[in-house]
GROMACS .gro file of C-alpha atoms in nm:
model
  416
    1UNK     CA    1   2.132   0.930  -1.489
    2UNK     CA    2   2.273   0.864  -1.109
    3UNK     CA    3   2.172   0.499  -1.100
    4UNK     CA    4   2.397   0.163  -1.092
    5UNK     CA    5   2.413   0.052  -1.462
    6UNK     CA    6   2.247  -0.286  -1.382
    7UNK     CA    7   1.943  -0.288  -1.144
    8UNK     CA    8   1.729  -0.557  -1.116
    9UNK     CA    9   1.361  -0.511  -1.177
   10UNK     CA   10   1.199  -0.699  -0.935
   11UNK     CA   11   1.386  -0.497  -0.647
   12UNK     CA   12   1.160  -0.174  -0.802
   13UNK     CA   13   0.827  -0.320  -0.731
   14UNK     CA   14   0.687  -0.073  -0.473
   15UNK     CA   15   0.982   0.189  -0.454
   16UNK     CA   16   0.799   0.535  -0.433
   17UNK     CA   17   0.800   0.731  -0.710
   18UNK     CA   18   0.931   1.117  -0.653
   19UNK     CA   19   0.889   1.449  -0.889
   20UNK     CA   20   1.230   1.657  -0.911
   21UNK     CA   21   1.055   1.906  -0.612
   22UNK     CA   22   1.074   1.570  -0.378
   23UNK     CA   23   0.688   1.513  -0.401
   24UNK     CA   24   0.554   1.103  -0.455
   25UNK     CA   25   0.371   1.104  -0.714
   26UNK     CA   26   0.318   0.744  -0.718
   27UNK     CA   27   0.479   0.364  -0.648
   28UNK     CA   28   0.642   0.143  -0.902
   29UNK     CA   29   0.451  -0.164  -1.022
   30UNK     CA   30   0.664  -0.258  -1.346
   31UNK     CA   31   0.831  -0.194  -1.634
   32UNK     CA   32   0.790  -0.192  -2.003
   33UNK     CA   33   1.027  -0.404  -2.220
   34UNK     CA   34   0.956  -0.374  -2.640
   35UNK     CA   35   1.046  -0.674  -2.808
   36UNK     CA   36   1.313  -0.652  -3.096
   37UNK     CA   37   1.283  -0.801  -3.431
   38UNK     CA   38   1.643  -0.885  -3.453
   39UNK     CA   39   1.815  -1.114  -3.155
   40UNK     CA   40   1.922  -0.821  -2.961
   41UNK     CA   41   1.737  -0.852  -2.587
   42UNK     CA   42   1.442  -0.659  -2.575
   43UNK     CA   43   1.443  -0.279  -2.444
   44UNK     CA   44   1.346  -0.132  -2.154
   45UNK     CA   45   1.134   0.147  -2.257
   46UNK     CA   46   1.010   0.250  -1.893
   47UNK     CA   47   0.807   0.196  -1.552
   48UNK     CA   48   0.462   0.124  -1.468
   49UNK     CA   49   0.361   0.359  -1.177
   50UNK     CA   50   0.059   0.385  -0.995
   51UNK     CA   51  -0.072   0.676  -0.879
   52UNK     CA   52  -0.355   0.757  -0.602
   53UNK     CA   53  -0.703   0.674  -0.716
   54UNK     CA   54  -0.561   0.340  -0.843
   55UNK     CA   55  -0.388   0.493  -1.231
   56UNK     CA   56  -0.135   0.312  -1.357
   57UNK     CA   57   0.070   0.551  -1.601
   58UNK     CA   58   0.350   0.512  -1.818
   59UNK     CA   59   0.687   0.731  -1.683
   60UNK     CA   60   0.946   0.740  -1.997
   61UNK     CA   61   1.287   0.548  -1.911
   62UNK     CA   62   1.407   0.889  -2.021
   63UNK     CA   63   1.272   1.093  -1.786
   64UNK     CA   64   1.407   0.916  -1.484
   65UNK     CA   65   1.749   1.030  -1.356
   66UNK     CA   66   1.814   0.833  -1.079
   67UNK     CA   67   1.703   0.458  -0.961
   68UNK     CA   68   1.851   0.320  -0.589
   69UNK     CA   69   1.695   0.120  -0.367
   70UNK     CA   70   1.504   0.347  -0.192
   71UNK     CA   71   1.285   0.527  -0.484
   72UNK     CA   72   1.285   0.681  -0.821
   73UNK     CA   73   1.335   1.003  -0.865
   74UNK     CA   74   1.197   1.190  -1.263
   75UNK     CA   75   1.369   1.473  -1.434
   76UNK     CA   76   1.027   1.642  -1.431
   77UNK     CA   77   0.678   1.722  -1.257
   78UNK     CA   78   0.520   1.677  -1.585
   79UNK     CA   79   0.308   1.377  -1.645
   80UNK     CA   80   0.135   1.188  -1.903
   81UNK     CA   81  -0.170   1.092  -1.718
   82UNK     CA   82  -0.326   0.851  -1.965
   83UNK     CA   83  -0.422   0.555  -1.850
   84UNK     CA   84  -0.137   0.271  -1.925
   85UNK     CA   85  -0.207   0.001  -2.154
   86UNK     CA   86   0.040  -0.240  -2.308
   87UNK     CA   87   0.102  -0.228  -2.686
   88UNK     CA   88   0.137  -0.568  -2.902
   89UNK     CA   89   0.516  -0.566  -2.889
   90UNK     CA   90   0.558  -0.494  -2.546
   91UNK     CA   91   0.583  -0.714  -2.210
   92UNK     CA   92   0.545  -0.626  -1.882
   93UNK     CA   93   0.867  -0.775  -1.725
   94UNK     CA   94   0.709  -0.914  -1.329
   95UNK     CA   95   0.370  -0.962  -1.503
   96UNK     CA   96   0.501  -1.196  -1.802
   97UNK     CA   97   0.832  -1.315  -1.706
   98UNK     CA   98   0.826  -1.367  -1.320
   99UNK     CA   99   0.797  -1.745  -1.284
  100UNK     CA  100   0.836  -1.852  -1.595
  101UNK     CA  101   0.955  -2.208  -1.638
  102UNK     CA  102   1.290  -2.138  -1.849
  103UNK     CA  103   1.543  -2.374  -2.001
  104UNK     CA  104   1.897  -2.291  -1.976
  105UNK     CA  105   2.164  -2.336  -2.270
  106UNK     CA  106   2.377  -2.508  -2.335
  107UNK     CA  107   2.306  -2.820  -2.094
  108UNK     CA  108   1.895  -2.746  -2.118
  109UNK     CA  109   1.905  -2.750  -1.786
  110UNK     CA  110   1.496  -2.659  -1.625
  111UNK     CA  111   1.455  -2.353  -1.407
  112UNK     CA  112   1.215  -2.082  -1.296
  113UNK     CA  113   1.285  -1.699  -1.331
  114UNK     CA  114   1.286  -1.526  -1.016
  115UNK     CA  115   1.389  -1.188  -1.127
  116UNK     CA  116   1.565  -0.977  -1.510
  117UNK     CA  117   1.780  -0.752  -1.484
  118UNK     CA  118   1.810  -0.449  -1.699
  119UNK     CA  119   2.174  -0.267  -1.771
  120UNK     CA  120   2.205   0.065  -1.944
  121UNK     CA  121   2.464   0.090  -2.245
  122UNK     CA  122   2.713   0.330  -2.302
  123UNK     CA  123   2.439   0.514  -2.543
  124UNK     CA  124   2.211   0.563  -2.287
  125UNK     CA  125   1.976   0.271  -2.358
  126UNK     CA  126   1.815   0.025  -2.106
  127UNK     CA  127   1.792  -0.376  -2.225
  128UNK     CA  128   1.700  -0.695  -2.062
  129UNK     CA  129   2.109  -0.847  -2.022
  130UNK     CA  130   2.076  -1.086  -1.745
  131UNK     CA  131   1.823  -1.326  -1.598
  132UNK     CA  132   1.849  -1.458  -1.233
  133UNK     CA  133   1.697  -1.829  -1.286
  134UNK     CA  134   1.630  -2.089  -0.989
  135UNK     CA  135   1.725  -2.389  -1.127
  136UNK     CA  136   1.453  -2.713  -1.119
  137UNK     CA  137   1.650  -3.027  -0.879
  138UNK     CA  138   1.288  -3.246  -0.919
  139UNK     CA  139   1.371  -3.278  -0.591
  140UNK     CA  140   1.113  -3.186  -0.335
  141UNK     CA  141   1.356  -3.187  -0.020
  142UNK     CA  142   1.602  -2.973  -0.226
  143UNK     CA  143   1.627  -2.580  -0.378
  144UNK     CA  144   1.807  -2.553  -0.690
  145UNK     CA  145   2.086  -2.299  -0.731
  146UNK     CA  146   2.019  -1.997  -0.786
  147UNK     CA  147   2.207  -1.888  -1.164
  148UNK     CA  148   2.254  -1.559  -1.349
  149UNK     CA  149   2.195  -1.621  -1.650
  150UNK     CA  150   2.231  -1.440  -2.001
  151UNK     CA  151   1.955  -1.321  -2.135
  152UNK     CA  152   2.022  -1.462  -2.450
  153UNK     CA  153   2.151  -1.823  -2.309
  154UNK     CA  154   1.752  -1.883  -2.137
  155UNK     CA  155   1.458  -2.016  -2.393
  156UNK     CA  156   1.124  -1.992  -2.316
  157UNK     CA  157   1.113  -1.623  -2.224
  158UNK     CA  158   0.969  -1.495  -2.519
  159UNK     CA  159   0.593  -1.627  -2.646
  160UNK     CA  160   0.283  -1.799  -2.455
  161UNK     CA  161   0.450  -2.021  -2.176
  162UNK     CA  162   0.376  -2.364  -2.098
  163UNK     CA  163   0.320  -2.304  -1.732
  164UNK     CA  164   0.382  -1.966  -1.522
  165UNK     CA  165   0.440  -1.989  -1.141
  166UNK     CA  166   0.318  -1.821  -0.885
  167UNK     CA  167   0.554  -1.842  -0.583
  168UNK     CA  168   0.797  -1.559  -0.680
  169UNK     CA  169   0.547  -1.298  -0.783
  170UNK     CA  170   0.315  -1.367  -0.487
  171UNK     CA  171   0.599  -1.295  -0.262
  172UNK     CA  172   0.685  -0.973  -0.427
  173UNK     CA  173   0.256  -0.868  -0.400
  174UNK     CA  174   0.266  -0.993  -0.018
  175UNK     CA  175   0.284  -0.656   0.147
  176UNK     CA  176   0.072  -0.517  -0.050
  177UNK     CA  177  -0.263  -0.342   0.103
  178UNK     CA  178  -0.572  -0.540  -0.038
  179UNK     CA  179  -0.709  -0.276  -0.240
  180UNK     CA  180  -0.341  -0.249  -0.413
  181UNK     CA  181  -0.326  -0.607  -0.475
  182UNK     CA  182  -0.669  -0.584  -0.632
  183UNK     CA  183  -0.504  -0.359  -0.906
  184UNK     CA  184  -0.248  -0.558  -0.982
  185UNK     CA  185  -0.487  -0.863  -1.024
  186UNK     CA  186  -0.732  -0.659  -1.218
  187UNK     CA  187  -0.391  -0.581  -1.483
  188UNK     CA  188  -0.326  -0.990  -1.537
  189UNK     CA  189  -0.448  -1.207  -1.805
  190UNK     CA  190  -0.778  -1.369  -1.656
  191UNK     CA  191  -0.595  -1.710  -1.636
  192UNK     CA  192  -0.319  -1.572  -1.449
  193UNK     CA  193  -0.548  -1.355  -1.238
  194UNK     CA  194  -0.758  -1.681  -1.063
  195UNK     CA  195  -0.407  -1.908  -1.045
  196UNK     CA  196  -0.231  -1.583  -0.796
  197UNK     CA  197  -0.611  -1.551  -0.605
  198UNK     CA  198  -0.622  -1.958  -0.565
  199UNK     CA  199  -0.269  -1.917  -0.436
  200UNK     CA  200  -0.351  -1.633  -0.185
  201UNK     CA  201  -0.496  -1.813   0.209
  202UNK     CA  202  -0.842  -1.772   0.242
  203UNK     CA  203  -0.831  -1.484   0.435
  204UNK     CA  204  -0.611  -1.287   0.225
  205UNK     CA  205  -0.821  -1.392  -0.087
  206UNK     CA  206  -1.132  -1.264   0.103
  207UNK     CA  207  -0.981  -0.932   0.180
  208UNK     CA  208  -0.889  -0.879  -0.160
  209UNK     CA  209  -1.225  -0.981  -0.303
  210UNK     CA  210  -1.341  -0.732  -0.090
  211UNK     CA  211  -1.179  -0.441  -0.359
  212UNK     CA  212  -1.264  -0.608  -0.653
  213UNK     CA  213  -1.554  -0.532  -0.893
  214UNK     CA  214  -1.870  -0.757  -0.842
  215UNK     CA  215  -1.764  -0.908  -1.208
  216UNK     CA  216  -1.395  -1.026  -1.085
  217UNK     CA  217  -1.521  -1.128  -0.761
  218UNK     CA  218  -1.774  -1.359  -0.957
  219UNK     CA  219  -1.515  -1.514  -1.183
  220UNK     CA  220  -1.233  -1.577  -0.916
  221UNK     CA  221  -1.501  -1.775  -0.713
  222UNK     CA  222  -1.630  -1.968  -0.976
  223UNK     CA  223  -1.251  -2.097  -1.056
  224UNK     CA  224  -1.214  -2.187  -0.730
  225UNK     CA  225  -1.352  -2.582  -0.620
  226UNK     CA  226  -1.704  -2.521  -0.418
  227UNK     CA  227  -1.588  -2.597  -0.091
  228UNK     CA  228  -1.273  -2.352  -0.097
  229UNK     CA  229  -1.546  -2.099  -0.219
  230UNK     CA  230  -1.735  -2.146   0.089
  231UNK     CA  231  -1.473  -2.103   0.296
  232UNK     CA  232  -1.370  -1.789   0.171
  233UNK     CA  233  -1.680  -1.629   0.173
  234UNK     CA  234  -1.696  -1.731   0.561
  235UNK     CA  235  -1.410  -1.493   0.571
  236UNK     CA  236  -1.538  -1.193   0.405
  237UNK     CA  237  -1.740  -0.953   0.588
  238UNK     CA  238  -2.110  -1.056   0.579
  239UNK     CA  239  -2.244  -0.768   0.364
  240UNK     CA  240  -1.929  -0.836   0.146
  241UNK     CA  241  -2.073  -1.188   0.111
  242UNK     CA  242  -2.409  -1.121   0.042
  243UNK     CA  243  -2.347  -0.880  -0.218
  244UNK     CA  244  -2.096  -1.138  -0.403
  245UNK     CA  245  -2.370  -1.409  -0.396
  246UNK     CA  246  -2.636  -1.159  -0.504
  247UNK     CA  247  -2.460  -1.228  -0.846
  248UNK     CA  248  -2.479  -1.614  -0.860
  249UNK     CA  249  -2.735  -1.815  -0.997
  250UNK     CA  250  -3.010  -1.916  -0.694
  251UNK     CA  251  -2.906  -2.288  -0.713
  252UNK     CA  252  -2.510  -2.204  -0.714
  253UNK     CA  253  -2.586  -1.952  -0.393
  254UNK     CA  254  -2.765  -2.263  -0.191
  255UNK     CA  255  -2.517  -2.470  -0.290
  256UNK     CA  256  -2.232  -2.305  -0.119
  257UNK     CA  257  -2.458  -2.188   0.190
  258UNK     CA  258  -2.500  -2.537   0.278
  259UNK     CA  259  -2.140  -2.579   0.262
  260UNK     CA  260  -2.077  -2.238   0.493
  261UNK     CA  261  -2.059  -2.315   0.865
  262UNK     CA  262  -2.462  -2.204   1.008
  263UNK     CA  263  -2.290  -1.948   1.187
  264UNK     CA  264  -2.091  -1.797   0.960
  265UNK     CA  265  -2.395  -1.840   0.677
  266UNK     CA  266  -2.685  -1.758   0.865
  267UNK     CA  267  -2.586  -1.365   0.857
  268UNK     CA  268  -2.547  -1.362   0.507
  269UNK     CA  269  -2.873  -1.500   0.454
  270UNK     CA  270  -3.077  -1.242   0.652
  271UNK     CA  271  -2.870  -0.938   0.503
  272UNK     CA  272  -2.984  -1.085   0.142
  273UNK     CA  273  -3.339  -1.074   0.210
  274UNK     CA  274  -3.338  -0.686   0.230
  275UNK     CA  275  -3.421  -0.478  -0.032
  276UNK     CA  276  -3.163  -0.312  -0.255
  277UNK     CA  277  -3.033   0.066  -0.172
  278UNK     CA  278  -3.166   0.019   0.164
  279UNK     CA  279  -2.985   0.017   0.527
  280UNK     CA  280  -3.058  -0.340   0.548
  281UNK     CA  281  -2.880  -0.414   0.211
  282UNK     CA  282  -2.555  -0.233   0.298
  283UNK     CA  283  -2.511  -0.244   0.675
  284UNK     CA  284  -2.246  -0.492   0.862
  285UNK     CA  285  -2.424  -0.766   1.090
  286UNK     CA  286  -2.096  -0.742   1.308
  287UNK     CA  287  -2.035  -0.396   1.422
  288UNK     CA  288  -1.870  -0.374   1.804
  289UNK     CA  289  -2.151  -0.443   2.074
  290UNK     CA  290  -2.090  -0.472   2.452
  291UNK     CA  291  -2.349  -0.438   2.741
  292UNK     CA  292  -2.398  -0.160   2.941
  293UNK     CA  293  -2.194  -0.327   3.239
  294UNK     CA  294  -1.859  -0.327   3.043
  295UNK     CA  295  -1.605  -0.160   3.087
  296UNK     CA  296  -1.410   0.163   2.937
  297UNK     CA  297  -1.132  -0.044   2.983
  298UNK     CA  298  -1.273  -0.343   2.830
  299UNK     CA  299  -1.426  -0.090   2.540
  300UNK     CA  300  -1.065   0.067   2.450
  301UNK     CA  301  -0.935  -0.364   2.416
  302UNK     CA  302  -1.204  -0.410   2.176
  303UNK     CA  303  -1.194  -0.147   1.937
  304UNK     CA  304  -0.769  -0.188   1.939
  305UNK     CA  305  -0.796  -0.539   1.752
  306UNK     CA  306  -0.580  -0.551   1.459
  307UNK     CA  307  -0.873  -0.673   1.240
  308UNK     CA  308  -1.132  -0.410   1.320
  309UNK     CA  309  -1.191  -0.116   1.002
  310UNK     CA  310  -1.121   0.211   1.119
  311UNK     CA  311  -1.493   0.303   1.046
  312UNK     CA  312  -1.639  -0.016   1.302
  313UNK     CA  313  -1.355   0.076   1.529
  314UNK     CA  314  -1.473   0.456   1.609
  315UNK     CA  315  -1.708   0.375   1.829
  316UNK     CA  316  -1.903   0.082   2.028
  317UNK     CA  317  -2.281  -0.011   2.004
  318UNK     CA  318  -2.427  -0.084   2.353
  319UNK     CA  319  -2.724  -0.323   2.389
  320UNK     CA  320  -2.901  -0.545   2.616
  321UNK     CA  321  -2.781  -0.943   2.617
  322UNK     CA  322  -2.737  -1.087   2.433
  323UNK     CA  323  -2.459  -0.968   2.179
  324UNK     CA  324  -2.500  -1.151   1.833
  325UNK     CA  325  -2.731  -0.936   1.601
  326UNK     CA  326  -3.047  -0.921   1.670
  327UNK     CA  327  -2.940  -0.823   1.961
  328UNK     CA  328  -3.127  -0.723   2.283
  329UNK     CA  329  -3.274  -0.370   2.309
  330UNK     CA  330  -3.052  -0.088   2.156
  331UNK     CA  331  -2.940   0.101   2.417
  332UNK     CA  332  -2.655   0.421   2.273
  333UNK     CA  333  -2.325   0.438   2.127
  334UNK     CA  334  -2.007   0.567   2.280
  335UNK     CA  335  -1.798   0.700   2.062
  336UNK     CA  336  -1.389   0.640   2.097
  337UNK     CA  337  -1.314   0.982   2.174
  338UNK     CA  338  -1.553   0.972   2.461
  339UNK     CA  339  -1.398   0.644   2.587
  340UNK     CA  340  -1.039   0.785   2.570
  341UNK     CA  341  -1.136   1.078   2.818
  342UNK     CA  342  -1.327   0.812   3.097
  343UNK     CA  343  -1.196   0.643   3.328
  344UNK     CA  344  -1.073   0.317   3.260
  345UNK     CA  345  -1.285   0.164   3.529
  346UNK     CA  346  -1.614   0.369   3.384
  347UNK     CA  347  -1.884   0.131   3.326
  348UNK     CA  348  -2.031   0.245   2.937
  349UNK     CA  349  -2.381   0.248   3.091
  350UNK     CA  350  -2.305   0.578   3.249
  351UNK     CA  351  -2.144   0.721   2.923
  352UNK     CA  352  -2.382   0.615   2.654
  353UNK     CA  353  -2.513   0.881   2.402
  354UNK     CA  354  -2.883   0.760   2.362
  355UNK     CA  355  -2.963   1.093   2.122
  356UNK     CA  356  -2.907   0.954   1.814
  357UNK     CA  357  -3.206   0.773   1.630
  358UNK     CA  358  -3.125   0.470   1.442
  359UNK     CA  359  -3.180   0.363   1.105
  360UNK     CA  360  -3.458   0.125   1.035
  361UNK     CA  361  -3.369  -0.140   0.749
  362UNK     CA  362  -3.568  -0.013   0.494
  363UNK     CA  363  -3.424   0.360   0.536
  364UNK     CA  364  -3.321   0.452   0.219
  365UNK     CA  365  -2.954   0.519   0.108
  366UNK     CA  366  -3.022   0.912   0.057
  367UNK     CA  367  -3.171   0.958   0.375
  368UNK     CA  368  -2.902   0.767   0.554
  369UNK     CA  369  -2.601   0.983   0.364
  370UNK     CA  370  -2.769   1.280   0.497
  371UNK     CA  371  -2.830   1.174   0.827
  372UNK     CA  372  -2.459   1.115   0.838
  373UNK     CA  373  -2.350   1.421   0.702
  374UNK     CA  374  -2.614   1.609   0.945
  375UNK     CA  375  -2.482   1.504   1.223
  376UNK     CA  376  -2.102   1.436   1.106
  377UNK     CA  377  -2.132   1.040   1.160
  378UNK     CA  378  -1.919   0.788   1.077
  379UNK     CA  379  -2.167   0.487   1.149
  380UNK     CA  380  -2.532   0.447   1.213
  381UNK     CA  381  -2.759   0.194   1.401
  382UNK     CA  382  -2.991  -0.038   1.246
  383UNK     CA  383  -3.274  -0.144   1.460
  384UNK     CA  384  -3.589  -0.339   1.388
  385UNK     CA  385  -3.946  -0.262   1.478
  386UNK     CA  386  -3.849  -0.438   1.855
  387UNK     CA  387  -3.567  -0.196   1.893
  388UNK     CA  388  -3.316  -0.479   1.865
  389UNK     CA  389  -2.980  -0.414   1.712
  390UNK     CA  390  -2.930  -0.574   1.376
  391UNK     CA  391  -2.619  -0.412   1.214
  392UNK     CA  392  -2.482  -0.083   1.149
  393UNK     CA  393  -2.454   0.135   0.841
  394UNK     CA  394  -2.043   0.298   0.810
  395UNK     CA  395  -1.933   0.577   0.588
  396UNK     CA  396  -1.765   0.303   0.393
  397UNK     CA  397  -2.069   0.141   0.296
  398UNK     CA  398  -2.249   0.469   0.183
  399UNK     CA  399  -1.943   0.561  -0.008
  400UNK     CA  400  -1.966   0.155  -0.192
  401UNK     CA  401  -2.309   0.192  -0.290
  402UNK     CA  402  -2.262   0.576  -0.356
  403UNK     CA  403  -2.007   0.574  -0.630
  404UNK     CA  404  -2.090   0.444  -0.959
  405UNK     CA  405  -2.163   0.086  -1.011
  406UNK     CA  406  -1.819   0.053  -1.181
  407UNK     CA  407  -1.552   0.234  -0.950
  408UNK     CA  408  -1.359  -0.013  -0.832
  409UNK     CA  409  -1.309  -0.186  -1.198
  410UNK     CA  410  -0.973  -0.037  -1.377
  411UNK     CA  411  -1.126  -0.105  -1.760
  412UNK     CA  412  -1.369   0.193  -1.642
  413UNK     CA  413  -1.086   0.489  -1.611
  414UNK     CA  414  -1.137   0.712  -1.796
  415UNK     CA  415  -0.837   0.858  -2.041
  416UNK     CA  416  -0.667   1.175  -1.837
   0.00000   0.00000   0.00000
C-alpha cells in the first residue's frame, strides 16, 4: 500500500474515491473501527464511501492501495454495493468519536477529541494508535493545547458518552452541499442528529431541511424551541414550508405562523390551502418577476444571484405591477438564453414569449409533467382565473412529488 503509515482520519472526510482505471466512484465519509475484546486499540477495518444517488458502501481496508491527501485510490473496480450498515462491534470513527469529551491519563486532565489517527503495522493491519485531544482550560477567553495522545492513555472513548460536541464535526460537514449533509444527518443517532441541526444557522438548517424526508424534517423542528422553528421555516422556500407544516398538528402549525413574520407567513398559508398533487400544492410563490419595462441588463443581474436554483434562474416571469404574487396580469416569459443574445439595453417587453399557456392551480401533476416534457420546459406559470401570476411550477418540483413518497429517506435503499 503507497500511503504514509499514520494518516489521520478526519483529513479523509470528503477525499474522492478513485477505481484502479482513475474513475470516482465515490467520496469518503468515514471509517470502520471493530472493537477488540482484549486491550489492544480497536481495528480499522475500512472506509465509508458514498456513492451518487446518496449509497453509502463499505470499501475493504484491503482493497485500498494508496491514501494521500488528495484521494483514495482501490486495488479494484469491483464493488460491494450493499447498502452499509454498522455491526454491534463496530464504530464509526467521525460519527462516534469526533467530540467526545475525553480524560487524559495519567493527570485526568479534561479534553475534547478533535481527530484519531490510524497507523498500519508491519503485518499489514490498520489500528486506532493515536488520538489528537484539545485539552479543556474552563477558561472561556482561552484554547487549550492541542495533545497527541495514545490511544490507550485517553478514557472515555469507548461506550455511551456523557456529552458529545458538536464544534469539530460541524466544521468538517461545513462544505458540504445540503443534500450531502442531509445524508450524513440521516446516518446519526436521532439525539445526535437534532444537537448538529440546532447547531447549523438558520439558513443552513433550512437548506438542509429542504433534502430531508418529511419524517426528519418533522422531528428536527419539533426539538428545536418554537420561536427558532419559526424562524427557520421563514428561511425555507415557501412550498418547502408548507409541505413541512402539512405534517404538524393544526394547533402546532398556528402556533408557529403567528410567530413567522406576515410576510414571510402569509405565502405559506395560501400555498397550503391548495389541494394535494395539484400545481397549486407544488409550485414556488417566488419565482423571478420583472415588468415589461426592465431591462435585459437588469434581467441577466437578477437571475446571476448566488441564491437563485438553477431551475428559477432559467428564465424570468414578466407581469404587470405589481411584483409580489398575485401579481398583476401575466404577461410571457423570457427565457435566459434569449436574454443572453439581446441587447443589454433591450427592454423584456419587446422579447417576451407570450405562447406558452400557463398552469391553473388545480392542474393536475400528470398533466403538468407532460406539458413540460411537450414542450421541453423547465418551469411553468401558475395563473388564477384573473390571469394574475401566483407562482410557478419547476422540473424540481415535478421530480419531488414524482418520485416515491420515500426517496429522499436512506432506511428506504434498497440492498444492491
Amino acid at each position: 500500500m503507497t500511503t504514509p503509515t499514520r494518516v489521520y482520519i478526519a483529513r479523509l472526510a470528503g477525499l474522492p474515491v478513485f477505481d484502479p482505471n482513475g474513475d470516482q466512484v465515490g467520496r469518503v465519509r468515514d471509517a470502520v473501527t471493530r472493537l477488540r475484546t482484549t486491550n489492544r486499540p480497536p481495528q480499522i477495518v475500512g472506509l465509508v464511501a458514498e456513492m451518487p444517488m446518496r449509497r453509502r458502501i463499505f470499501l475493504p481496508i484491503n482493497r485500498i492501495t494508496s491514501i494521500d491527501a488528495d484521494s483514495v485510490v482501490l486495488g479494484t473496480g469491483t464493488l460491494n454495493l450493499r447498502r452499509f450498515e454498522k455491526r454491534p462491534n463496530e464504530l464509526l470513527v467521525l460519527e462516534d468519536l469526533l467530540d467526545r469529551r475525553v480524560t487524559i491519563e495519567p493527570d485526568d486532565r479534561p479534553g475534547i477529541v478533535v481527530d484519531v489517527a490510524m497507523e498500519c503495522n508491519r503485518s499489514g493491519e490498520w489500528s486506532l494508535v493515536k488520538v489528537a485531544v484539545r485539552e479543556q482550560t474552563g477558561r472561556l477567553t482561552r484554547r487549550g493545547h492541542l495533545r497527541q495522545i495514545d490511544w490507550d492513555r485517553t478514557r472515555g472513548l469507548i461506550g455511551v458518552p456523557d456529552t458529545q460536541g458538536t464544534a469539530n464535526l460541524l466544521a468538517l460537514l461545513e462544505g458540504m452541499r445540503p443534500a450531502d449533509l442531509a445524508n450524513a444527518l440521516q446516518e446519526m443517532p436521532d439525539s445526535r442528529r437534532n444537537e448538529v441541526a440546532a447547531a447549523l444557522d438558520d439558513e443552513r438548517l433550512a437548506d438542509v431541511l429542504e433534502e430531508l424526508p418529511e419524517h426528519d424534517q418533522v422531528e428536527i423542528i419539533a426539538a428545536l424551541d418554537r420561536e427558532r422553528a419559526a424562524d427557520v421555516l421563514e428561511e425555507m422556500d415557501p412550498d418547502d414550508a408548507a409541505d413541512l407544516l402539512a405534517e404538524l398538528p393544526h394547533a402546532e402549525q398556528e402556533v408557529l405562523f403567528e410567530l413567522m413574520e406576515p410576510e414571510e407567513a402569509d405565502p405559506v398559508r395560501q400555498l397550503m390551502k391548495y389541494q394535494k398533487g395539484t400545481a397549486g400544492s407544488v409550485m414556488t410563490s417566488e419565482p423571478v418577476i420583472l415588468t415589461p419595462d426592465a431591462t435585459v441588463a437588469e434581467a441577466l443581474a437578477r437571475i446571476r444571484e448566488a441564491q437563485l436554483p438553477p431551475a428559477i434562474a432559467a428564465q424570468i416571469f414578466v407581469t404587470r405591477a405589481p411584483m409580489a404574487t398575485p401579481t398583476g396580469r401575466f404577461l410571457g416569459i423570457v427565457h435566459f438564453q434569449r436574454l443572453l443574445r439581446e441587447a443589454p439595453s433591450q427592454i423584456l417587453g419587446g422579447v417576451l414569449d407570450s405562447g406558452i399557456d400557463p398552469l391553473q392551480p388545480d392542474t393536475p401533476l400528470p398533466e403538468i409533467t407532460r406539458r413540460m416534457a411537450t414542450y421541453d420546459l423547465v418551469a411553468l406559470p401558475v395563473v388564477d382565473t384573473a390571469n394574475r401570476l401566483v407562482g410557478a411550477v419547476t422540473v424540481d418540483d415535478v421530480l419531488d412529488h414524482s418520485l416515491p413518497p420515500d426517496w429522499r429517506d436512506r432506511s428506504g435503499d434498497a440492498d444492491a
